[in-house]
């Protein structure tokens, strides 16, 4: 990522139109990784071609798989078979992507190869001990910087042992890293999660022919088990639109008077839809049309219309199903009437940026009254009138902070500027053009 790209968003008229936001980032990473260890050619329709996912594609090539894009945008991955990844001759650069780094560390941990992982300045600050601790228990070794940060080397093994591991944090990335290591480990590997997190790894593994079971335990936790060393068969994958990306135009439409948008083919996996439940509770007009299943994942078309929103309390147990959506929810809350309290946001501190601080700082600059609680809660006081805006907001290499404040700028009295929109390309290439095509006014400064 090179030069900073400041962007300014101003309020305009209504947003109108029908659109399809890019493919789901979580599913895209997983389709490349599983395609790379399956036997045969996996064909992927609708892969997100954001920088995060392109880093995964490059890493899978360095590990021996073929991953190419056809002229028509379809991706073809020729897998090496489980256990067949080769030692990469270059450092694996995962860019800005925690998902790419953590999941791939799990996959290579159960291969007898040594790989070196690095990332950009944001990723190299993020905690990795949450994955290296269980993967070490399974038999992999890690050599890295103090505090378990990237760059680090993974010394994998083909003699890994299965574990039963209770997640200390609600994290699909950690769950998936362990499952992906368990995939090439003889025996049954089990991850216990107290709160259900996104299950794309489990769903896609079944799609490729692996045995993955989920069992509810006496204390209500879920035990997810994978039977090691299956034959994975190449598959056709249809990646739904990313509900986390759809969140930006959806909230923009709720905020801009007169707006009506139809968002097509949006992933509706119930472990991802917490934002939409919350917006409905706030009084948002969102209709879910044409609900259907697409290659194992539920999808729908969303019809979103402008209307007044009211403040709500968002319970902590909803966090895993909307973990990436709090910044844009905070933008909606700033324009709602009344107070919104979001509980249980500790994990927001270790995302692409410390999102809890970045959101609170940015909203304060825009004239919104907010409080961050000692319990990692965020309280946003909406007045039902447009916030002032008229500020430049720091984004700290975080795509979702950038997009959330550009959405806020569509509803504030004065424009909102973000200091760097370059990182939007990690998850939502074409965001500015798409939003402007619907009636937004976002310009380079
Ligand atoms: C992701 C899981 C979430 C989320 C990230 C994508 C995934 O992270 O924030 O954007 O694809 O598994 P955690 O699992 O660490 O909460």
Short mmCIF file of N, CA and C in Angstrom, two decimals, residues 241-351:
data_model
loop_
_atom_site.label_atom_id
_atom_site.label_comp_id
_atom_site.label_asym_id
_atom_site.label_seq_id
_atom_site.Cartn_x
_atom_site.Cartn_y
_atom_site.Cartn_z
N UNK A 241 -22.45 -12.20 -1.77
CA UNK A 241 -21.98 -10.84 -1.45
C UNK A 241 -21.74 -10.76 0.05
N UNK A 242 -20.78 -9.94 0.41
CA UNK A 242 -20.36 -9.88 1.81
C UNK A 242 -21.33 -9.04 2.64
N UNK A 243 -22.01 -9.65 3.64
CA UNK A 243 -22.92 -8.85 4.47
C UNK A 243 -22.19 -7.73 5.21
N UNK A 244 -20.89 -7.92 5.44
CA UNK A 244 -20.13 -6.88 6.13
C UNK A 244 -19.87 -5.69 5.20
N UNK A 245 -19.76 -5.95 3.89
CA UNK A 245 -19.62 -4.84 2.93
C UNK A 245 -20.98 -4.23 2.62
N UNK A 246 -22.01 -5.07 2.51
CA UNK A 246 -23.37 -4.56 2.24
C UNK A 246 -23.80 -3.59 3.34
N UNK A 247 -23.21 -3.75 4.53
CA UNK A 247 -23.58 -2.90 5.66
C UNK A 247 -23.40 -1.41 5.34
N UNK A 248 -22.40 -1.06 4.53
CA UNK A 248 -22.13 0.37 4.28
C UNK A 248 -23.22 1.01 3.42
N UNK A 249 -23.52 0.48 2.22
CA UNK A 249 -24.64 1.08 1.49
C UNK A 249 -25.97 0.93 2.24
N UNK A 250 -26.14 -0.15 2.99
CA UNK A 250 -27.43 -0.33 3.70
C UNK A 250 -27.61 0.78 4.73
N UNK A 251 -26.58 1.03 5.54
CA UNK A 251 -26.72 2.10 6.55
C UNK A 251 -26.85 3.46 5.86
N UNK A 252 -26.09 3.67 4.78
CA UNK A 252 -26.19 4.95 4.06
C UNK A 252 -27.63 5.18 3.60
N UNK A 253 -28.27 4.13 3.09
CA UNK A 253 -29.66 4.27 2.61
C UNK A 253 -30.61 4.56 3.76
N UNK A 254 -30.36 3.94 4.91
CA UNK A 254 -31.23 4.22 6.07
C UNK A 254 -31.11 5.69 6.48
N UNK A 255 -29.91 6.25 6.32
CA UNK A 255 -29.66 7.62 6.82
C UNK A 255 -30.07 8.72 5.84
N UNK A 256 -29.97 8.46 4.52
CA UNK A 256 -30.22 9.53 3.54
C UNK A 256 -31.71 9.60 3.21
N UNK A 257 -32.36 10.73 3.47
CA UNK A 257 -33.80 10.85 3.15
C UNK A 257 -34.11 10.50 1.70
N UNK A 258 -35.19 9.76 1.51
CA UNK A 258 -35.67 9.43 0.16
C UNK A 258 -35.00 8.22 -0.46
N UNK A 259 -34.02 7.62 0.25
CA UNK A 259 -33.24 6.52 -0.36
C UNK A 259 -34.02 5.22 -0.43
N UNK A 260 -33.70 4.44 -1.45
CA UNK A 260 -34.16 3.06 -1.53
C UNK A 260 -33.16 2.26 -2.36
N UNK A 261 -32.55 1.26 -1.74
CA UNK A 261 -31.55 0.43 -2.43
C UNK A 261 -31.97 -1.03 -2.37
N UNK A 262 -31.62 -1.77 -3.42
CA UNK A 262 -31.75 -3.22 -3.38
C UNK A 262 -30.33 -3.79 -3.48
N UNK A 263 -29.96 -4.57 -2.48
CA UNK A 263 -28.63 -5.18 -2.43
C UNK A 263 -28.80 -6.66 -2.74
N UNK A 264 -28.20 -7.10 -3.83
CA UNK A 264 -28.48 -8.46 -4.31
C UNK A 264 -27.53 -9.50 -3.73
N UNK A 265 -28.04 -10.71 -3.55
CA UNK A 265 -27.24 -11.91 -3.22
C UNK A 265 -26.40 -11.74 -1.96
N UNK A 266 -26.94 -11.12 -0.94
CA UNK A 266 -26.17 -10.87 0.28
C UNK A 266 -26.18 -12.12 1.17
N UNK A 267 -25.01 -12.51 1.64
CA UNK A 267 -24.90 -13.66 2.53
C UNK A 267 -25.70 -13.43 3.80
N UNK A 268 -26.51 -14.42 4.16
CA UNK A 268 -27.40 -14.29 5.33
C UNK A 268 -27.13 -15.39 6.34
N UNK A 269 -25.89 -15.86 6.38
CA UNK A 269 -25.53 -16.84 7.41
C UNK A 269 -25.89 -16.24 8.76
N UNK A 270 -26.71 -16.95 9.57
CA UNK A 270 -27.19 -16.35 10.83
C UNK A 270 -26.07 -15.95 11.79
N UNK A 271 -24.87 -16.50 11.57
CA UNK A 271 -23.76 -16.08 12.45
C UNK A 271 -23.10 -14.79 11.96
N UNK A 272 -23.70 -14.16 10.95
CA UNK A 272 -23.14 -12.92 10.41
C UNK A 272 -24.13 -11.76 10.41
N UNK A 273 -25.36 -11.99 10.84
CA UNK A 273 -26.40 -11.01 10.54
C UNK A 273 -26.80 -10.14 11.74
N UNK A 274 -25.96 -10.09 12.76
CA UNK A 274 -26.29 -9.31 13.95
C UNK A 274 -26.57 -7.84 13.67
N UNK A 275 -25.84 -7.26 12.71
CA UNK A 275 -26.09 -5.84 12.39
C UNK A 275 -27.51 -5.65 11.89
N UNK A 276 -27.96 -6.56 11.03
CA UNK A 276 -29.29 -6.38 10.43
C UNK A 276 -30.38 -6.54 11.49
N UNK A 277 -30.17 -7.48 12.43
CA UNK A 277 -31.13 -7.61 13.55
C UNK A 277 -31.17 -6.31 14.34
N UNK A 278 -30.00 -5.73 14.56
CA UNK A 278 -29.94 -4.50 15.35
C UNK A 278 -30.60 -3.33 14.62
N UNK A 279 -30.34 -3.22 13.33
CA UNK A 279 -30.94 -2.11 12.56
C UNK A 279 -32.47 -2.25 12.53
N UNK A 280 -32.95 -3.49 12.47
CA UNK A 280 -34.41 -3.68 12.52
C UNK A 280 -34.96 -3.23 13.87
N UNK A 281 -34.25 -3.58 14.94
CA UNK A 281 -34.68 -3.14 16.28
C UNK A 281 -34.68 -1.61 16.39
N UNK A 282 -33.77 -0.98 15.66
CA UNK A 282 -33.71 0.49 15.69
C UNK A 282 -34.82 1.12 14.86
N UNK A 283 -35.59 0.28 14.18
CA UNK A 283 -36.72 0.78 13.39
C UNK A 283 -36.39 0.89 11.91
N UNK A 284 -35.23 0.39 11.50
CA UNK A 284 -34.83 0.47 10.09
C UNK A 284 -35.76 -0.32 9.19
N UNK A 285 -35.95 0.19 7.98
CA UNK A 285 -36.80 -0.51 7.01
C UNK A 285 -35.92 -1.37 6.11
N UNK A 286 -35.82 -2.65 6.45
CA UNK A 286 -35.02 -3.60 5.66
C UNK A 286 -35.88 -4.82 5.40
N UNK A 287 -36.10 -5.13 4.13
CA UNK A 287 -36.87 -6.33 3.79
C UNK A 287 -35.91 -7.35 3.17
N UNK A 288 -36.09 -8.61 3.55
CA UNK A 288 -35.23 -9.69 3.05
C UNK A 288 -36.04 -10.44 2.00
N UNK A 289 -35.69 -10.25 0.74
CA UNK A 289 -36.48 -10.83 -0.34
C UNK A 289 -35.73 -11.98 -0.99
N UNK A 290 -36.50 -12.90 -1.59
CA UNK A 290 -35.89 -13.94 -2.41
C UNK A 290 -34.86 -14.76 -1.62
N UNK A 291 -35.21 -15.11 -0.40
CA UNK A 291 -34.29 -15.92 0.43
C UNK A 291 -34.06 -17.26 -0.24
N UNK A 292 -32.81 -17.70 -0.30
CA UNK A 292 -32.48 -18.98 -0.93
C UNK A 292 -31.14 -19.48 -0.43
N UNK A 293 -30.76 -20.67 -0.83
CA UNK A 293 -29.47 -21.23 -0.47
C UNK A 293 -28.56 -21.22 -1.69
N UNK A 294 -27.31 -20.86 -1.48
CA UNK A 294 -26.37 -20.83 -2.59
C UNK A 294 -25.14 -21.63 -2.15
N UNK A 295 -24.98 -22.82 -2.67
CA UNK A 295 -23.83 -23.69 -2.34
C UNK A 295 -23.58 -23.75 -0.83
N UNK A 296 -24.65 -24.03 -0.08
CA UNK A 296 -24.49 -24.25 1.35
C UNK A 296 -24.58 -23.02 2.22
N UNK A 297 -24.67 -21.83 1.63
CA UNK A 297 -24.78 -20.60 2.42
C UNK A 297 -26.11 -19.90 2.08
N UNK A 298 -26.88 -19.47 3.10
CA UNK A 298 -28.12 -18.75 2.81
C UNK A 298 -27.84 -17.35 2.27
N UNK A 299 -28.62 -16.92 1.30
CA UNK A 299 -28.49 -15.56 0.75
C UNK A 299 -29.89 -14.95 0.58
N UNK A 300 -29.93 -13.62 0.43
CA UNK A 300 -31.20 -12.92 0.18
C UNK A 300 -30.87 -11.61 -0.53
N UNK A 301 -31.91 -11.00 -1.10
CA UNK A 301 -31.77 -9.63 -1.62
C UNK A 301 -32.35 -8.71 -0.56
N UNK A 302 -31.64 -7.65 -0.26
CA UNK A 302 -32.08 -6.73 0.80
C UNK A 302 -32.63 -5.45 0.18
N UNK A 303 -33.87 -5.11 0.58
CA UNK A 303 -34.44 -3.83 0.14
C UNK A 303 -34.42 -2.89 1.35
N UNK A 304 -33.67 -1.81 1.22
CA UNK A 304 -33.45 -0.91 2.36
C UNK A 304 -33.99 0.46 2.00
N UNK A 305 -34.83 1.01 2.90
CA UNK A 305 -35.42 2.33 2.66
C UNK A 305 -35.11 3.26 3.80
N UNK A 306 -34.96 4.52 3.48
CA UNK A 306 -34.72 5.52 4.52
C UNK A 306 -35.87 5.57 5.54
N UNK A 307 -35.50 5.88 6.78
CA UNK A 307 -36.52 6.09 7.80
C UNK A 307 -35.83 6.45 9.10
N UNK A 308 -36.56 6.99 10.05
CA UNK A 308 -35.92 7.38 11.30
C UNK A 308 -35.47 6.15 12.10
N UNK A 309 -34.36 6.30 12.82
CA UNK A 309 -33.85 5.22 13.67
C UNK A 309 -33.89 5.67 15.11
N UNK A 310 -34.05 4.70 16.01
CA UNK A 310 -34.01 5.04 17.43
C UNK A 310 -32.91 4.23 18.14
N UNK A 311 -32.39 4.78 19.24
CA UNK A 311 -31.31 4.14 19.98
C UNK A 311 -31.76 2.83 20.61
N UNK A 312 -30.82 1.88 20.73
CA UNK A 312 -31.12 0.57 21.34
C UNK A 312 -29.93 0.13 22.18
N UNK A 313 -30.15 -0.94 22.95
CA UNK A 313 -29.04 -1.59 23.66
C UNK A 313 -28.68 -2.84 22.87
N UNK A 314 -27.41 -2.96 22.51
CA UNK A 314 -26.95 -4.13 21.75
C UNK A 314 -26.24 -5.06 22.73
N UNK A 315 -26.81 -6.25 22.98
CA UNK A 315 -26.24 -7.13 24.02
C UNK A 315 -24.88 -7.69 23.61
N UNK A 316 -24.06 -7.99 24.62
CA UNK A 316 -22.70 -8.49 24.36
C UNK A 316 -22.71 -9.80 23.59
N UNK A 317 -23.72 -10.64 23.81
CA UNK A 317 -23.68 -11.95 23.13
C UNK A 317 -23.99 -11.84 21.64
N UNK A 318 -24.32 -10.63 21.18
CA UNK A 318 -24.51 -10.46 19.75
C UNK A 318 -23.20 -10.13 19.03
N UNK A 319 -22.17 -9.82 19.79
CA UNK A 319 -20.92 -9.33 19.19
C UNK A 319 -20.33 -10.27 18.13
N UNK A 320 -20.26 -11.59 18.38
CA UNK A 320 -19.63 -12.43 17.35
C UNK A 320 -20.34 -12.35 16.00
N UNK A 321 -21.65 -12.11 16.00
CA UNK A 321 -22.38 -12.11 14.73
C UNK A 321 -22.37 -10.75 14.03
N UNK A 322 -21.68 -9.78 14.63
CA UNK A 322 -21.61 -8.46 13.98
C UNK A 322 -20.29 -7.77 14.32
N UNK A 323 -19.26 -8.61 14.54
CA UNK A 323 -18.02 -8.08 15.10
C UNK A 323 -17.40 -6.98 14.21
N UNK A 324 -17.55 -7.11 12.90
CA UNK A 324 -16.93 -6.12 12.00
C UNK A 324 -17.85 -4.94 11.72
N UNK A 325 -19.08 -4.98 12.24
CA UNK A 325 -20.07 -3.97 11.86
C UNK A 325 -20.26 -2.86 12.90
N UNK A 326 -19.58 -2.93 14.03
CA UNK A 326 -19.79 -1.88 15.04
C UNK A 326 -19.43 -0.47 14.56
N UNK A 327 -18.36 -0.31 13.78
CA UNK A 327 -18.07 1.07 13.34
C UNK A 327 -19.23 1.68 12.53
N UNK A 328 -19.82 0.89 11.64
CA UNK A 328 -20.90 1.47 10.83
C UNK A 328 -22.19 1.55 11.66
N UNK A 329 -22.36 0.64 12.61
CA UNK A 329 -23.52 0.78 13.51
C UNK A 329 -23.39 2.06 14.32
N UNK A 330 -22.15 2.37 14.73
CA UNK A 330 -21.94 3.60 15.50
C UNK A 330 -22.32 4.83 14.67
N UNK A 331 -22.04 4.78 13.37
CA UNK A 331 -22.44 5.89 12.48
C UNK A 331 -23.96 6.01 12.45
N UNK A 332 -24.64 4.86 12.37
CA UNK A 332 -26.11 4.88 12.37
C UNK A 332 -26.62 5.42 13.70
N UNK A 333 -25.99 4.96 14.80
CA UNK A 333 -26.44 5.38 16.13
C UNK A 333 -26.27 6.89 16.32
N UNK A 334 -25.23 7.44 15.70
CA UNK A 334 -24.98 8.88 15.83
C UNK A 334 -26.11 9.70 15.19
N UNK A 335 -26.82 9.09 14.24
CA UNK A 335 -27.90 9.79 13.54
C UNK A 335 -29.27 9.39 14.07
N UNK A 336 -29.29 8.43 15.00
CA UNK A 336 -30.57 7.95 15.53
C UNK A 336 -31.07 8.91 16.62
N UNK A 337 -32.31 8.70 17.01
CA UNK A 337 -32.83 9.49 18.13
C UNK A 337 -32.69 8.65 19.40
N UNK A 338 -31.93 9.18 20.36
CA UNK A 338 -31.76 8.45 21.62
C UNK A 338 -30.40 7.79 21.71
N UNK A 339 -30.21 7.11 22.82
CA UNK A 339 -28.89 6.56 23.14
C UNK A 339 -28.78 5.11 22.71
N UNK A 340 -27.65 4.77 22.09
CA UNK A 340 -27.36 3.38 21.75
C UNK A 340 -26.19 2.92 22.60
N UNK A 341 -26.36 1.78 23.24
CA UNK A 341 -25.29 1.21 24.07
C UNK A 341 -24.88 -0.12 23.45
N UNK A 342 -23.58 -0.23 23.14
CA UNK A 342 -23.06 -1.48 22.55
C UNK A 342 -22.15 -2.11 23.59
N UNK A 343 -22.50 -3.33 23.98
CA UNK A 343 -21.79 -3.99 25.08
C UNK A 343 -20.84 -5.07 24.57
N UNK A 344 -19.76 -5.29 25.32
CA UNK A 344 -18.88 -6.43 25.04
C UNK A 344 -18.00 -6.25 23.82
N UNK A 345 -17.33 -5.08 23.71
CA UNK A 345 -16.57 -4.78 22.49
C UNK A 345 -15.06 -4.97 22.64
N UNK A 346 -14.62 -5.74 23.61
CA UNK A 346 -13.18 -5.88 23.85
C UNK A 346 -12.40 -6.30 22.59
N UNK A 347 -12.98 -7.22 21.83
CA UNK A 347 -12.27 -7.72 20.65
C UNK A 347 -12.04 -6.63 19.59
N UNK A 348 -12.85 -5.56 19.66
CA UNK A 348 -12.67 -4.47 18.67
C UNK A 348 -11.30 -3.82 18.80
N UNK A 349 -10.69 -4.00 19.96
CA UNK A 349 -9.38 -3.34 20.19
C UNK A 349 -8.25 -4.01 19.42
N UNK A 350 -8.48 -5.25 18.93
CA UNK A 350 -7.39 -5.96 18.24
C UNK A 350 -7.75 -6.28 16.79
N UNK A 351 -8.55 -5.42 16.20
CA UNK A 351 -8.86 -5.57 14.77
C UNK A 351 -7.79 -4.81 13.96
#
